[in-house]
JSON list of N, CA and C in Angstrom, two decimals:
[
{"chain": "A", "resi": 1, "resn": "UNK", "atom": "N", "xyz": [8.63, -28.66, 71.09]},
{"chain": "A", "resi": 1, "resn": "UNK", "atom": "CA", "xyz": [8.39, -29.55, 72.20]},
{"chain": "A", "resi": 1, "resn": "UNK", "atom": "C", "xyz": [8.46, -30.98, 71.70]},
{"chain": "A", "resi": 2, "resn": "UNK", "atom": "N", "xyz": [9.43, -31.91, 72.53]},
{"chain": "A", "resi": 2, "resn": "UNK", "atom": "CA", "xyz": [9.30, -33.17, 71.86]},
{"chain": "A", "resi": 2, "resn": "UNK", "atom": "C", "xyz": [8.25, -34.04, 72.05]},
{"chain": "A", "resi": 3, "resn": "UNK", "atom": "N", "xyz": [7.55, -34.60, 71.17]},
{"chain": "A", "resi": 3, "resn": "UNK", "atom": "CA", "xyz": [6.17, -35.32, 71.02]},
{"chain": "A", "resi": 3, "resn": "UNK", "atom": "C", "xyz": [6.79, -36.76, 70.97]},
{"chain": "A", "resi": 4, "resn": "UNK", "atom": "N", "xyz": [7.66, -37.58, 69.89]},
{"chain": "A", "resi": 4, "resn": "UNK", "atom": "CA", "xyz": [7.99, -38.34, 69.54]},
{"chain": "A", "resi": 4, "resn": "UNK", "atom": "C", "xyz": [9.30, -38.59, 69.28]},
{"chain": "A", "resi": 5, "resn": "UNK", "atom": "N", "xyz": [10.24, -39.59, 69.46]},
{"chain": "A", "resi": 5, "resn": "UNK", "atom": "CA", "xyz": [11.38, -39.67, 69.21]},
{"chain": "A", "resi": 5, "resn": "UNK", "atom": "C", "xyz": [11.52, -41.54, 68.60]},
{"chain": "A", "resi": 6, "resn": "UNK", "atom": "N", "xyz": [11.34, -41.04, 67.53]},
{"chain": "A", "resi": 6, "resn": "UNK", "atom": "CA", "xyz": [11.48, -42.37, 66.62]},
{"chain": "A", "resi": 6, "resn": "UNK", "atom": "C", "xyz": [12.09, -42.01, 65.12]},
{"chain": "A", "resi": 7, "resn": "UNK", "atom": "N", "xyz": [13.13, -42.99, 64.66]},
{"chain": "A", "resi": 7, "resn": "UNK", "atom": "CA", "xyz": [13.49, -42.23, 63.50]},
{"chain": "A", "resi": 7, "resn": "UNK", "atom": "C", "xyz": [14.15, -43.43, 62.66]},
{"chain": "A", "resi": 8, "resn": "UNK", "atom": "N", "xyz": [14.45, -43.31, 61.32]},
{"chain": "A", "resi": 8, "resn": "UNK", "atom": "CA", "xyz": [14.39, -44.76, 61.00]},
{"chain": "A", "resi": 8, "resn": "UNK", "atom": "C", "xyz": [16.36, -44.54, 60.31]},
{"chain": "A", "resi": 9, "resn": "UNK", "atom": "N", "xyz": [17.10, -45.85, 60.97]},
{"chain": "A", "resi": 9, "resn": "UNK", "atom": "CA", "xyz": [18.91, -45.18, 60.46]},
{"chain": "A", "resi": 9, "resn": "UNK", "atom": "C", "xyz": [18.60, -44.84, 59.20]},
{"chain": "A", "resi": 10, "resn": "UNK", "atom": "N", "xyz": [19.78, -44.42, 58.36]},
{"chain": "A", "resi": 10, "resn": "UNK", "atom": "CA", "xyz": [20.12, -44.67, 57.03]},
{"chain": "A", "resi": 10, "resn": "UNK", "atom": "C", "xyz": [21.16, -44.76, 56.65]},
{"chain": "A", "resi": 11, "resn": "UNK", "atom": "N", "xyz": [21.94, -45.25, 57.95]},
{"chain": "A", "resi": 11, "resn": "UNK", "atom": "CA", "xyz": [23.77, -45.87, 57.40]},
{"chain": "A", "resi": 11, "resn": "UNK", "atom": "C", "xyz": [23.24, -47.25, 56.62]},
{"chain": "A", "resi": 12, "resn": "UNK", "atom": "N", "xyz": [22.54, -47.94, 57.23]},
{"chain": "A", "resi": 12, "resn": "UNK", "atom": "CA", "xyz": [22.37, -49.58, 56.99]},
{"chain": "A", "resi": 12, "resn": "UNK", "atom": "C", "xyz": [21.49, -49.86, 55.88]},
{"chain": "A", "resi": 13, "resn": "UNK", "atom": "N", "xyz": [20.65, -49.41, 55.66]},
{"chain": "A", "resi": 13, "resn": "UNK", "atom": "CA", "xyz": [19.40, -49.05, 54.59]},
{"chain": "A", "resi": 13, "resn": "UNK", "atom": "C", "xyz": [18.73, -50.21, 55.13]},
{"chain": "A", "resi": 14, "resn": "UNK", "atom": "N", "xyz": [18.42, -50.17, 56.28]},
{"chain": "A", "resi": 14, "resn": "UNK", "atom": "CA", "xyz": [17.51, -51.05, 57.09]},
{"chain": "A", "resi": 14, "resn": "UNK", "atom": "C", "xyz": [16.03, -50.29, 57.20]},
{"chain": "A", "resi": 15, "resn": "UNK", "atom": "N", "xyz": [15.16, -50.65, 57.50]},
{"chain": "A", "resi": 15, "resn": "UNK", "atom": "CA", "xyz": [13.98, -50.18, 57.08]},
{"chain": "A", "resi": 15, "resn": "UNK", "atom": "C", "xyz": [13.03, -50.42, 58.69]},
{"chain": "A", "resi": 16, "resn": "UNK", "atom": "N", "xyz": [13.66, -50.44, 59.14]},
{"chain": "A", "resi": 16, "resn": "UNK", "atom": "CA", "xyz": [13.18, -50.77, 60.91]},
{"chain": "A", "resi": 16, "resn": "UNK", "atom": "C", "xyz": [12.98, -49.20, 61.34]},
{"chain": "A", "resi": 17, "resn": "UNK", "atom": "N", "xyz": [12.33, -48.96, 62.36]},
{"chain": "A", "resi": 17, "resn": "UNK", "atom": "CA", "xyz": [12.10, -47.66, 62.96]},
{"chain": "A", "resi": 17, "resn": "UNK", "atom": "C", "xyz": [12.29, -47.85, 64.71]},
{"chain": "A", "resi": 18, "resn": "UNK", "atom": "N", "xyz": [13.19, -47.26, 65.08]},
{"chain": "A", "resi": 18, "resn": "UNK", "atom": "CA", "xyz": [14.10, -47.33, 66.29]},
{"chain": "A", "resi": 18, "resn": "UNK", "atom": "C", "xyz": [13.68, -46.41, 67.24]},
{"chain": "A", "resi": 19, "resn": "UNK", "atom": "N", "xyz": [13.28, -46.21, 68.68]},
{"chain": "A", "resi": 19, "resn": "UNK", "atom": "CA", "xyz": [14.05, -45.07, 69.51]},
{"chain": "A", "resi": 19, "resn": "UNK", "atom": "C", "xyz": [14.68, -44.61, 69.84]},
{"chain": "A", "resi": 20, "resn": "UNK", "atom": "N", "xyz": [14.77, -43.07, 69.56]},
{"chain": "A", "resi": 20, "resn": "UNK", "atom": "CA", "xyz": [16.17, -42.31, 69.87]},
{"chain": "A", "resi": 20, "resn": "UNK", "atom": "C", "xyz": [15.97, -41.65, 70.71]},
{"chain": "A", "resi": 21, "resn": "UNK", "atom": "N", "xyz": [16.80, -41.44, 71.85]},
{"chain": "A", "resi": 21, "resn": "UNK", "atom": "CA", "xyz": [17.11, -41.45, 73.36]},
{"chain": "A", "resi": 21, "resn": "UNK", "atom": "C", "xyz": [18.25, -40.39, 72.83]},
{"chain": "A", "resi": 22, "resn": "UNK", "atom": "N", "xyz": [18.74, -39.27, 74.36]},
{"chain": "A", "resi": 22, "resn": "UNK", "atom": "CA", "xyz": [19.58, -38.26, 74.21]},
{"chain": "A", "resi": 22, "resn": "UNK", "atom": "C", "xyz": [18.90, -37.21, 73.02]},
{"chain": "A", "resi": 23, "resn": "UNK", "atom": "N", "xyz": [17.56, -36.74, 73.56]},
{"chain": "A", "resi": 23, "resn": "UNK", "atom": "CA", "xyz": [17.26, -35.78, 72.53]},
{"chain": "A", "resi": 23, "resn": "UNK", "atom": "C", "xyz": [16.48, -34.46, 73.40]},
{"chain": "A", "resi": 24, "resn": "UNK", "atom": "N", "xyz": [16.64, -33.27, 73.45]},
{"chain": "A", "resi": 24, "resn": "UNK", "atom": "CA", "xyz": [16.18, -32.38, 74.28]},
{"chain": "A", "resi": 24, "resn": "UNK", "atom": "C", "xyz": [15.13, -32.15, 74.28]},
{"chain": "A", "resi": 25, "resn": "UNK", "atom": "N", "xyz": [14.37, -31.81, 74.99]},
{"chain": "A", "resi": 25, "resn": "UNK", "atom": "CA", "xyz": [12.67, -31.40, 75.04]},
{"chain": "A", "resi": 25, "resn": "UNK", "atom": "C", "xyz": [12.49, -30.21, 73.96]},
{"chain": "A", "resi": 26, "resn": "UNK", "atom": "N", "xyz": [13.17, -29.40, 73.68]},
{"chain": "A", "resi": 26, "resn": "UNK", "atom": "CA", "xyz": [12.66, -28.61, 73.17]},
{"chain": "A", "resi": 26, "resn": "UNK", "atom": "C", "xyz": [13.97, -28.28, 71.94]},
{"chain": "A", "resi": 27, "resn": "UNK", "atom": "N", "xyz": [13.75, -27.21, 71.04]},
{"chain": "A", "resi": 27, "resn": "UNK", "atom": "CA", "xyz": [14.60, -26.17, 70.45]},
{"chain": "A", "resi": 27, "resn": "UNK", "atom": "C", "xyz": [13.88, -24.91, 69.42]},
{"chain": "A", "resi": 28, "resn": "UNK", "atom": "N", "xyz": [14.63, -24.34, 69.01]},
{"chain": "A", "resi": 28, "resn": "UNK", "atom": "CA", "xyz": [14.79, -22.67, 68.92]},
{"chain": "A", "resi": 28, "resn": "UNK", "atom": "C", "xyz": [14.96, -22.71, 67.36]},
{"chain": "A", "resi": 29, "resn": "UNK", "atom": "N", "xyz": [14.37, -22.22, 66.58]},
{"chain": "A", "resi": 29, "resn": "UNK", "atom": "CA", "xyz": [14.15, -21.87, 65.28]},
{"chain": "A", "resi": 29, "resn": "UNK", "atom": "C", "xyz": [13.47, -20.27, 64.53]},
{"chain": "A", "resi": 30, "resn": "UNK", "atom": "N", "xyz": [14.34, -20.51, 63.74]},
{"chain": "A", "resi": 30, "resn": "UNK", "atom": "CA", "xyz": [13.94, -19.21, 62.78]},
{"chain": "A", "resi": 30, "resn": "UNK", "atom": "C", "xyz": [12.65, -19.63, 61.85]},
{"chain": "A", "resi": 31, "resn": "UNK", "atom": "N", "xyz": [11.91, -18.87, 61.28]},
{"chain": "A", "resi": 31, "resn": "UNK", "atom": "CA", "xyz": [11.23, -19.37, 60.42]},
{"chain": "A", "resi": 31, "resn": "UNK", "atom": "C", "xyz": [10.87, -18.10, 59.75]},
{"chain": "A", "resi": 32, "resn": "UNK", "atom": "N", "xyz": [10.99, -19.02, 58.31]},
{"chain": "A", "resi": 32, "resn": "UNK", "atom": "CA", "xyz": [10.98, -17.85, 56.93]},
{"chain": "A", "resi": 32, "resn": "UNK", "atom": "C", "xyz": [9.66, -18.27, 55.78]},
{"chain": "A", "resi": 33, "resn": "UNK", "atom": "N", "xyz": [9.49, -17.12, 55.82]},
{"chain": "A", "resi": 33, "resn": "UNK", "atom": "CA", "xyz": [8.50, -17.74, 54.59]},
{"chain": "A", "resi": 33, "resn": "UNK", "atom": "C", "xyz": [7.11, -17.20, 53.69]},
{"chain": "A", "resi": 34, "resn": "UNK", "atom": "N", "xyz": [6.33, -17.23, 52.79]},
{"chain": "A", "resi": 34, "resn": "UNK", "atom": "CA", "xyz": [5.68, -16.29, 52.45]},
{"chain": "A", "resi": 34, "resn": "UNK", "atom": "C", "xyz": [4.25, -17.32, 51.89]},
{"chain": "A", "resi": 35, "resn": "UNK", "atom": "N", "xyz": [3.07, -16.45, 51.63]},
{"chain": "A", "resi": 35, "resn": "UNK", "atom": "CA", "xyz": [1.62, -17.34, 51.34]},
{"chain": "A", "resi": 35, "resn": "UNK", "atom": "C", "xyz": [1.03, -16.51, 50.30]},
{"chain": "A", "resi": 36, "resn": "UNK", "atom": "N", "xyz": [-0.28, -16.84, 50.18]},
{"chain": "A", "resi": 36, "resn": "UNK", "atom": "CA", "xyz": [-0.51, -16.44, 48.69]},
{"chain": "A", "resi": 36, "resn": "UNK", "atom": "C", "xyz": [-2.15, -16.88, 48.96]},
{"chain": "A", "resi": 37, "resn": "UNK", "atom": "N", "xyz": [-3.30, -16.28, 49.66]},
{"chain": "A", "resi": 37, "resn": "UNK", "atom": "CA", "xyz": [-4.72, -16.11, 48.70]},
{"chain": "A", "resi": 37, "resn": "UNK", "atom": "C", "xyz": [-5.14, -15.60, 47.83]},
{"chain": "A", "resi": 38, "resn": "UNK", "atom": "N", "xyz": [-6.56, -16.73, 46.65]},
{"chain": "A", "resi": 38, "resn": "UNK", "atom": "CA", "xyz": [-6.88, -16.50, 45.43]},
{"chain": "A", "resi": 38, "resn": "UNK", "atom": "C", "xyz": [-8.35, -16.63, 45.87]},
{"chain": "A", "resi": 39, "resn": "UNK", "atom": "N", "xyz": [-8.92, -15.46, 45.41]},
{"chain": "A", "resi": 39, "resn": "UNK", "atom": "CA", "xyz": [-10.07, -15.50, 45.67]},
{"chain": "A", "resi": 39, "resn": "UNK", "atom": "C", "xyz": [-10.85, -14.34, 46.20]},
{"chain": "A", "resi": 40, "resn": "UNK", "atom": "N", "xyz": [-12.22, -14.37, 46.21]},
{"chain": "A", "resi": 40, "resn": "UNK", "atom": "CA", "xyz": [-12.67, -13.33, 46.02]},
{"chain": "A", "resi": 40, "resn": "UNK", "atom": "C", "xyz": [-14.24, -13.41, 47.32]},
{"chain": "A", "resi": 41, "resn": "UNK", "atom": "N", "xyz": [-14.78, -12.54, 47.97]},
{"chain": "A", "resi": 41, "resn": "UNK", "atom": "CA", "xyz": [-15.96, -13.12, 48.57]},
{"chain": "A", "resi": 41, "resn": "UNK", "atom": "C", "xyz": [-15.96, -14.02, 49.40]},
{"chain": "A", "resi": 42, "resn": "UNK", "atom": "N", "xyz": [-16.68, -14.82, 49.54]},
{"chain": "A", "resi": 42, "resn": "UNK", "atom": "CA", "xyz": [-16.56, -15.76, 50.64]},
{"chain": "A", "resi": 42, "resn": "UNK", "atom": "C", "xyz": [-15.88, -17.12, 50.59]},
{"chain": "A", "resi": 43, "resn": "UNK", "atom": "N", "xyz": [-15.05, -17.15, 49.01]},
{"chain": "A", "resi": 43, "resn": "UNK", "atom": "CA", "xyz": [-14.22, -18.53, 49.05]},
{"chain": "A", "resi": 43, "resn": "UNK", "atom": "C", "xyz": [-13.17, -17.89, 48.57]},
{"chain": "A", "resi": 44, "resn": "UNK", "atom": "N", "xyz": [-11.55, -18.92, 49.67]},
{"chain": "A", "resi": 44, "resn": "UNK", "atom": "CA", "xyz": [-10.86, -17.83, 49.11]},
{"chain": "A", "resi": 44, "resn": "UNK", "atom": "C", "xyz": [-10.04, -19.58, 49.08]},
{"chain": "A", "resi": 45, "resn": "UNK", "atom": "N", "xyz": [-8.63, -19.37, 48.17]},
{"chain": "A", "resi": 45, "resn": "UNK", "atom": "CA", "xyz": [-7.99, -20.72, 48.28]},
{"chain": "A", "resi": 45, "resn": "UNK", "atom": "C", "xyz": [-6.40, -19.99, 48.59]},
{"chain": "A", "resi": 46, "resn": "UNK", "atom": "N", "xyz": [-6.05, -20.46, 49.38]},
{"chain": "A", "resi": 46, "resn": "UNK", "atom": "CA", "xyz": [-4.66, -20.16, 50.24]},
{"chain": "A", "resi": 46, "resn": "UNK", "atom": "C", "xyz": [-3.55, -21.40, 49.30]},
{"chain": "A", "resi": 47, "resn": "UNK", "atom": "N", "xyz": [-1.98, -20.96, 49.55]},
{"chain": "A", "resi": 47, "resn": "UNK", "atom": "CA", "xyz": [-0.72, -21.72, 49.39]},
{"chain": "A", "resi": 47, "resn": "UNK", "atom": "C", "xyz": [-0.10, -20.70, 50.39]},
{"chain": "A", "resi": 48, "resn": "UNK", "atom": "N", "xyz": [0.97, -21.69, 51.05]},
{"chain": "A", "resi": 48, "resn": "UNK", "atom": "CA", "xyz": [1.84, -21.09, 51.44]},
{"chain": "A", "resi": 48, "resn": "UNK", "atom": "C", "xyz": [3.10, -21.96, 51.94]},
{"chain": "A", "resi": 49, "resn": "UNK", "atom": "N", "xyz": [4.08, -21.56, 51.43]},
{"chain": "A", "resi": 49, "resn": "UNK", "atom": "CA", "xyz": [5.96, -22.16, 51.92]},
{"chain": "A", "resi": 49, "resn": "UNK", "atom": "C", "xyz": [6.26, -21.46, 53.27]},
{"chain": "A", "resi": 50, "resn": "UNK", "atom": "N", "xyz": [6.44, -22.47, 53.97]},
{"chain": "A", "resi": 50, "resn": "UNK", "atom": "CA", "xyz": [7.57, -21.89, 55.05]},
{"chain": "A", "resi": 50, "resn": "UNK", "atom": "C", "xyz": [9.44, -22.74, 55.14]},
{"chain": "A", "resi": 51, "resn": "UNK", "atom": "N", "xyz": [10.38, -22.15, 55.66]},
{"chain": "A", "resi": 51, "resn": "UNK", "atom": "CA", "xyz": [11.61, -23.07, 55.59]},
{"chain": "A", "resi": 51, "resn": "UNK", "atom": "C", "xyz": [11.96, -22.60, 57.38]},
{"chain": "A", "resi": 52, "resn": "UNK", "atom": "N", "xyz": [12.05, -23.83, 58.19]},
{"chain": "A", "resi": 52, "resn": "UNK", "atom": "CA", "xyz": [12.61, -23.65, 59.50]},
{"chain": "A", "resi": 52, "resn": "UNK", "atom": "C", "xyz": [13.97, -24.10, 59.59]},
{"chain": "A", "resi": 53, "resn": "UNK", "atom": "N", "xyz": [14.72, -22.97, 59.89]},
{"chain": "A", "resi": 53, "resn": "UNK", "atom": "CA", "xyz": [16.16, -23.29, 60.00]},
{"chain": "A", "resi": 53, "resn": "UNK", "atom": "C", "xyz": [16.18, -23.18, 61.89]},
{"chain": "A", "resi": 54, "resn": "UNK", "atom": "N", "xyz": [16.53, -24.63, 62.23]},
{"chain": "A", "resi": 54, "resn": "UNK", "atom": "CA", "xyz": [17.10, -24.72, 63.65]},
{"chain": "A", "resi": 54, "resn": "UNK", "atom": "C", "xyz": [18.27, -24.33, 63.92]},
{"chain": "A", "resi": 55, "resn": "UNK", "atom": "N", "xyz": [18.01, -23.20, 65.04]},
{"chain": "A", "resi": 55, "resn": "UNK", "atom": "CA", "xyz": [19.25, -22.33, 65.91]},
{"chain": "A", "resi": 55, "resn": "UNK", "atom": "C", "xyz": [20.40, -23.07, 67.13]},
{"chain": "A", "resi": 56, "resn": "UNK", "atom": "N", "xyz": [19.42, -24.05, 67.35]},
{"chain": "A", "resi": 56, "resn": "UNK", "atom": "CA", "xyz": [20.14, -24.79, 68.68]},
{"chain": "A", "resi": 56, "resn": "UNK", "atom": "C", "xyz": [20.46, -26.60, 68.22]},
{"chain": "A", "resi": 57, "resn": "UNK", "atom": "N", "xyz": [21.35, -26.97, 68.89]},
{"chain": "A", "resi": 57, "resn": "UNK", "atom": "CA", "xyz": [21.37, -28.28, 68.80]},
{"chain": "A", "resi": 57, "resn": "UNK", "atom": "C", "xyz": [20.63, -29.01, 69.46]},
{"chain": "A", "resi": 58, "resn": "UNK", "atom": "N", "xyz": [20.01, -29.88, 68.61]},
{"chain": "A", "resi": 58, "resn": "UNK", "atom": "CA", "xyz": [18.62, -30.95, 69.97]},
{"chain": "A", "resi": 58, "resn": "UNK", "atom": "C", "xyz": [19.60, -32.29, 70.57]},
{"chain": "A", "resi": 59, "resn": "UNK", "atom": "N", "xyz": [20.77, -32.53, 70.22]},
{"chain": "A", "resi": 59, "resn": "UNK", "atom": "CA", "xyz": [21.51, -33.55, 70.70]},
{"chain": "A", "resi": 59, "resn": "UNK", "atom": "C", "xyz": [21.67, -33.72, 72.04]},
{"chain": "A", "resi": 60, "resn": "UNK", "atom": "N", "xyz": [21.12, -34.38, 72.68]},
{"chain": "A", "resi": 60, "resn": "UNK", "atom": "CA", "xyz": [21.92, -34.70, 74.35]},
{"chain": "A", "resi": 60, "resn": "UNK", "atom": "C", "xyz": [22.61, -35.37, 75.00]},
{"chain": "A", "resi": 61, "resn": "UNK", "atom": "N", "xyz": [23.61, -36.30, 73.97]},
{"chain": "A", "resi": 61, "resn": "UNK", "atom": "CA", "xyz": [24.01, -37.53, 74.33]},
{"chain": "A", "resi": 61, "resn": "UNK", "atom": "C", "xyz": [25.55, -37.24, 74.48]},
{"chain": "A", "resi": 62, "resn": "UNK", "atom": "N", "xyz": [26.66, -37.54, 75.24]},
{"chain": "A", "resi": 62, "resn": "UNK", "atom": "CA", "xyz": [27.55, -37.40, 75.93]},
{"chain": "A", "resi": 62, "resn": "UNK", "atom": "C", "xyz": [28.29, -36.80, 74.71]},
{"chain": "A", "resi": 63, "resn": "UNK", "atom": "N", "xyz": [28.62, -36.92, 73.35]},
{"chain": "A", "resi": 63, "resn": "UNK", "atom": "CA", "xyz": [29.49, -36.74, 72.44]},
{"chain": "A", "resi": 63, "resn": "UNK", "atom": "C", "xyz": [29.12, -35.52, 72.34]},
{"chain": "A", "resi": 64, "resn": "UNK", "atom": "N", "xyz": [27.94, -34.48, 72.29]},
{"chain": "A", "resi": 64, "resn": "UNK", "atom": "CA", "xyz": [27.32, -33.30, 71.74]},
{"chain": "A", "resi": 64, "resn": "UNK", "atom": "C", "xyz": [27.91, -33.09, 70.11]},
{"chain": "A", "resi": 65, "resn": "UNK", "atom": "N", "xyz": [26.96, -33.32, 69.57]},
{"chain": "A", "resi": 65, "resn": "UNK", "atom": "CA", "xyz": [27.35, -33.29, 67.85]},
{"chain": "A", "resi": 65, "resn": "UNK", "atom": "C", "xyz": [26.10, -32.50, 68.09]},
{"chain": "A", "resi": 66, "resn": "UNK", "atom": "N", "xyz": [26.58, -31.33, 66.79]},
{"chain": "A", "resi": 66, "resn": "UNK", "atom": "CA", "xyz": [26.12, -30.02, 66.17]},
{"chain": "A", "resi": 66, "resn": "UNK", "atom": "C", "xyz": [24.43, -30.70, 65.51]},
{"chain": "A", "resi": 67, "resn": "UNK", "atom": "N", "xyz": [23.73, -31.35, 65.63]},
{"chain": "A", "resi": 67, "resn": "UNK", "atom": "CA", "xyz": [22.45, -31.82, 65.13]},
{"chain": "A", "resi": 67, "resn": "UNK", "atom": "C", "xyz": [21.38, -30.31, 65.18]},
{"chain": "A", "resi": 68, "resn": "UNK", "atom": "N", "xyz": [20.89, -29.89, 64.07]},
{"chain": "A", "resi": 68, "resn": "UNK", "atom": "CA", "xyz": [19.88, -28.88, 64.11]},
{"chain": "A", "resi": 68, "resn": "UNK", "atom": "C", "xyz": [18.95, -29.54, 63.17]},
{"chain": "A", "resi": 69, "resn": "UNK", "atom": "N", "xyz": [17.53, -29.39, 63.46]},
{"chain": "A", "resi": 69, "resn": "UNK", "atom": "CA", "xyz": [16.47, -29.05, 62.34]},
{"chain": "A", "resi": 69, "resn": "UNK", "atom": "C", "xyz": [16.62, -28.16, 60.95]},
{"chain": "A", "resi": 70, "resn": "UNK", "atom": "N", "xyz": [16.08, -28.73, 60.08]},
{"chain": "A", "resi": 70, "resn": "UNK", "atom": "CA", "xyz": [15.11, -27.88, 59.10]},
{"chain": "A", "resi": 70, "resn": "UNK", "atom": "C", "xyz": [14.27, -28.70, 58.17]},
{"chain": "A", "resi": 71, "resn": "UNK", "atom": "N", "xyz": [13.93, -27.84, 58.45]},
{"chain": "A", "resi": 71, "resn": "UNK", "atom": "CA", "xyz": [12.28, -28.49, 58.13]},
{"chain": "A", "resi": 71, "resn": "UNK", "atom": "C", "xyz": [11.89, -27.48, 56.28]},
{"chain": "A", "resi": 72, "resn": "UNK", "atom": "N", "xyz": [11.15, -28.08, 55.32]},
{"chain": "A", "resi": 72, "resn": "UNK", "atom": "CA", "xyz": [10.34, -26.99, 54.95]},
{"chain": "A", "resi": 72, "resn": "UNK", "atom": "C", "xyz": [8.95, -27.93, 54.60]},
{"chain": "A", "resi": 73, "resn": "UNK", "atom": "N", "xyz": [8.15, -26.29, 54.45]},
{"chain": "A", "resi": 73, "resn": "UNK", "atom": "CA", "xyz": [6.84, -27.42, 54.68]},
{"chain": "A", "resi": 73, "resn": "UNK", "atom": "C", "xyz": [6.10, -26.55, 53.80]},
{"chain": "A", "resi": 74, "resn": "UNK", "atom": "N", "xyz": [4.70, -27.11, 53.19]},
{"chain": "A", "resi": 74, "resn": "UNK", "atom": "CA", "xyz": [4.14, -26.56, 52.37]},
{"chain": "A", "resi": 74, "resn": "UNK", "atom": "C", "xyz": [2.61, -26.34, 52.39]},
{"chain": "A", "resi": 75, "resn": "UNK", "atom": "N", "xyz": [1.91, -25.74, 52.64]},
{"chain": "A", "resi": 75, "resn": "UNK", "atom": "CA", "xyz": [0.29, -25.77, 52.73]},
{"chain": "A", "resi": 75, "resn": "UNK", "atom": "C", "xyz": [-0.43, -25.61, 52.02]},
{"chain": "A", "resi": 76, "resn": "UNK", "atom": "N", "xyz": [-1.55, -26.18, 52.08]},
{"chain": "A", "resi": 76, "resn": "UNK", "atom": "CA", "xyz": [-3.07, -25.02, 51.31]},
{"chain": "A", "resi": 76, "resn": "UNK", "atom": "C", "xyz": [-4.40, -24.96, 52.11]},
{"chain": "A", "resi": 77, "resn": "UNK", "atom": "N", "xyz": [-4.79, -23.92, 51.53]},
{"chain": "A", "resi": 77, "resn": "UNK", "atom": "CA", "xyz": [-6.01, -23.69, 53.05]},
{"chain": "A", "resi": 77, "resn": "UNK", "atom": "C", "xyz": [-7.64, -23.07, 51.96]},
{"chain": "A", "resi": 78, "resn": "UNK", "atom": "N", "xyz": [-8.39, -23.86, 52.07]},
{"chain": "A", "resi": 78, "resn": "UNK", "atom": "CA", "xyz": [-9.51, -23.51, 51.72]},
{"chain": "A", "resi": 78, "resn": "UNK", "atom": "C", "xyz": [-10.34, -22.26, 52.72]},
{"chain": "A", "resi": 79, "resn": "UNK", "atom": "N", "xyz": [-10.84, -21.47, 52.66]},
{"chain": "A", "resi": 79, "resn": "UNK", "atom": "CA", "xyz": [-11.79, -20.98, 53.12]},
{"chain": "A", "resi": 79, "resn": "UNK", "atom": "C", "xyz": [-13.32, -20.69, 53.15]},
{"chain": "A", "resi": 80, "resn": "UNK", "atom": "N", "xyz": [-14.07, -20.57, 53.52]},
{"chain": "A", "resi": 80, "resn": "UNK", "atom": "CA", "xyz": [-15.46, -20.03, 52.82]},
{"chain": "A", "resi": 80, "resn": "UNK", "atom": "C", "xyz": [-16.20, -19.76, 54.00]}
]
Protein backbone atom coordinates (compact mmCIF):
# COMPACT_ATOMS: atom_id res chain seq x y z
CA UNK A 1 0.00 0.00 0.00
CA UNK A 2 1.49 3.32 -0.89
CA UNK A 3 2.33 5.37 2.30
CA UNK A 4 4.89 7.75 0.74
CA UNK A 5 6.18 8.69 -2.54
CA UNK A 6 9.41 10.57 -2.19
CA UNK A 7 12.66 9.45 -3.57
CA UNK A 8 15.89 11.14 -4.01
CA UNK A 9 17.33 11.07 -8.35
CA UNK A 10 20.64 9.57 -8.87
CA UNK A 11 21.28 10.56 -12.54
CA UNK A 12 22.46 14.11 -11.16
CA UNK A 13 24.04 13.16 -7.78
CA UNK A 14 21.90 15.90 -6.44
CA UNK A 15 21.03 15.31 -2.96
CA UNK A 16 17.44 16.97 -2.92
CA UNK A 17 14.44 14.61 -2.19
CA UNK A 18 11.57 15.06 -4.79
CA UNK A 19 7.90 13.76 -5.32
CA UNK A 20 7.16 11.06 -7.42
CA UNK A 21 3.80 11.12 -8.99
CA UNK A 22 2.55 8.11 -11.52
CA UNK A 23 3.03 5.44 -8.88
CA UNK A 24 0.23 2.72 -8.09
CA UNK A 25 -1.39 2.24 -4.78
CA UNK A 26 -0.41 -0.95 -4.35
CA UNK A 27 1.83 -4.16 -5.69
CA UNK A 28 2.32 -7.95 -5.51
CA UNK A 29 5.42 -9.66 -4.17
CA UNK A 30 6.99 -12.88 -3.44
CA UNK A 31 8.78 -13.17 -0.33
CA UNK A 32 11.60 -15.56 0.61
CA UNK A 33 13.33 -16.12 3.50
CA UNK A 34 14.44 -17.89 6.70
CA UNK A 35 15.05 -16.89 10.89
CA UNK A 36 16.91 -18.33 13.50
CA UNK A 37 16.06 -18.34 17.63
CA UNK A 38 18.86 -18.70 20.37
CA UNK A 39 17.79 -19.36 23.47
CA UNK A 40 16.39 -21.16 26.00
CA UNK A 41 13.32 -20.44 28.74
CA UNK A 42 12.01 -17.30 28.88
CA UNK A 43 14.70 -15.24 26.84
CA UNK A 44 15.05 -16.14 23.54
CA UNK A 45 17.15 -13.79 20.84
CA UNK A 46 15.75 -14.03 17.21
CA UNK A 47 17.69 -13.05 13.48
CA UNK A 48 16.04 -13.28 10.58
CA UNK A 49 16.63 -12.42 6.43
CA UNK A 50 13.89 -11.95 4.25
CA UNK A 51 14.44 -10.95 0.16
CA UNK A 52 11.09 -9.40 -1.59
CA UNK A 53 11.15 -9.87 -5.16
CA UNK A 54 8.28 -7.57 -6.81
CA UNK A 55 5.87 -9.41 -9.30
CA UNK A 56 4.11 -6.36 -10.76
CA UNK A 57 5.18 -3.07 -12.05
CA UNK A 58 4.34 0.01 -9.63
CA UNK A 59 4.89 2.50 -12.65
CA UNK A 60 1.84 4.56 -13.78
CA UNK A 61 3.03 7.12 -15.87
CA UNK A 62 2.12 7.18 -19.66
CA UNK A 63 5.57 5.47 -20.88
CA UNK A 64 4.88 2.13 -18.55
CA UNK A 65 8.55 1.06 -17.83
CA UNK A 66 9.01 -2.44 -16.24
CA UNK A 67 9.83 -0.74 -12.47
CA UNK A 68 9.51 -3.66 -9.70
CA UNK A 69 10.62 -3.73 -6.02
CA UNK A 70 13.10 -5.64 -4.04
CA UNK A 71 13.68 -5.11 -1.09
CA UNK A 72 15.91 -7.27 1.45
CA UNK A 73 15.65 -6.68 4.93
CA UNK A 74 17.10 -7.94 8.04
CA UNK A 75 15.86 -8.33 11.76
CA UNK A 76 16.38 -9.20 15.35
CA UNK A 77 13.84 -9.79 17.92
CA UNK A 78 14.42 -10.07 21.61
CA UNK A 79 11.98 -11.96 23.63
CA UNK A 80 11.34 -12.69 27.31
Amino acid sequence: IKVSTKGKPEANRDSSVEDIEDIKIGDFSLVFGGGINIGSGNMTVGFDVRYLLGLSSFDDSADEADVKNQVIAIGASIGF
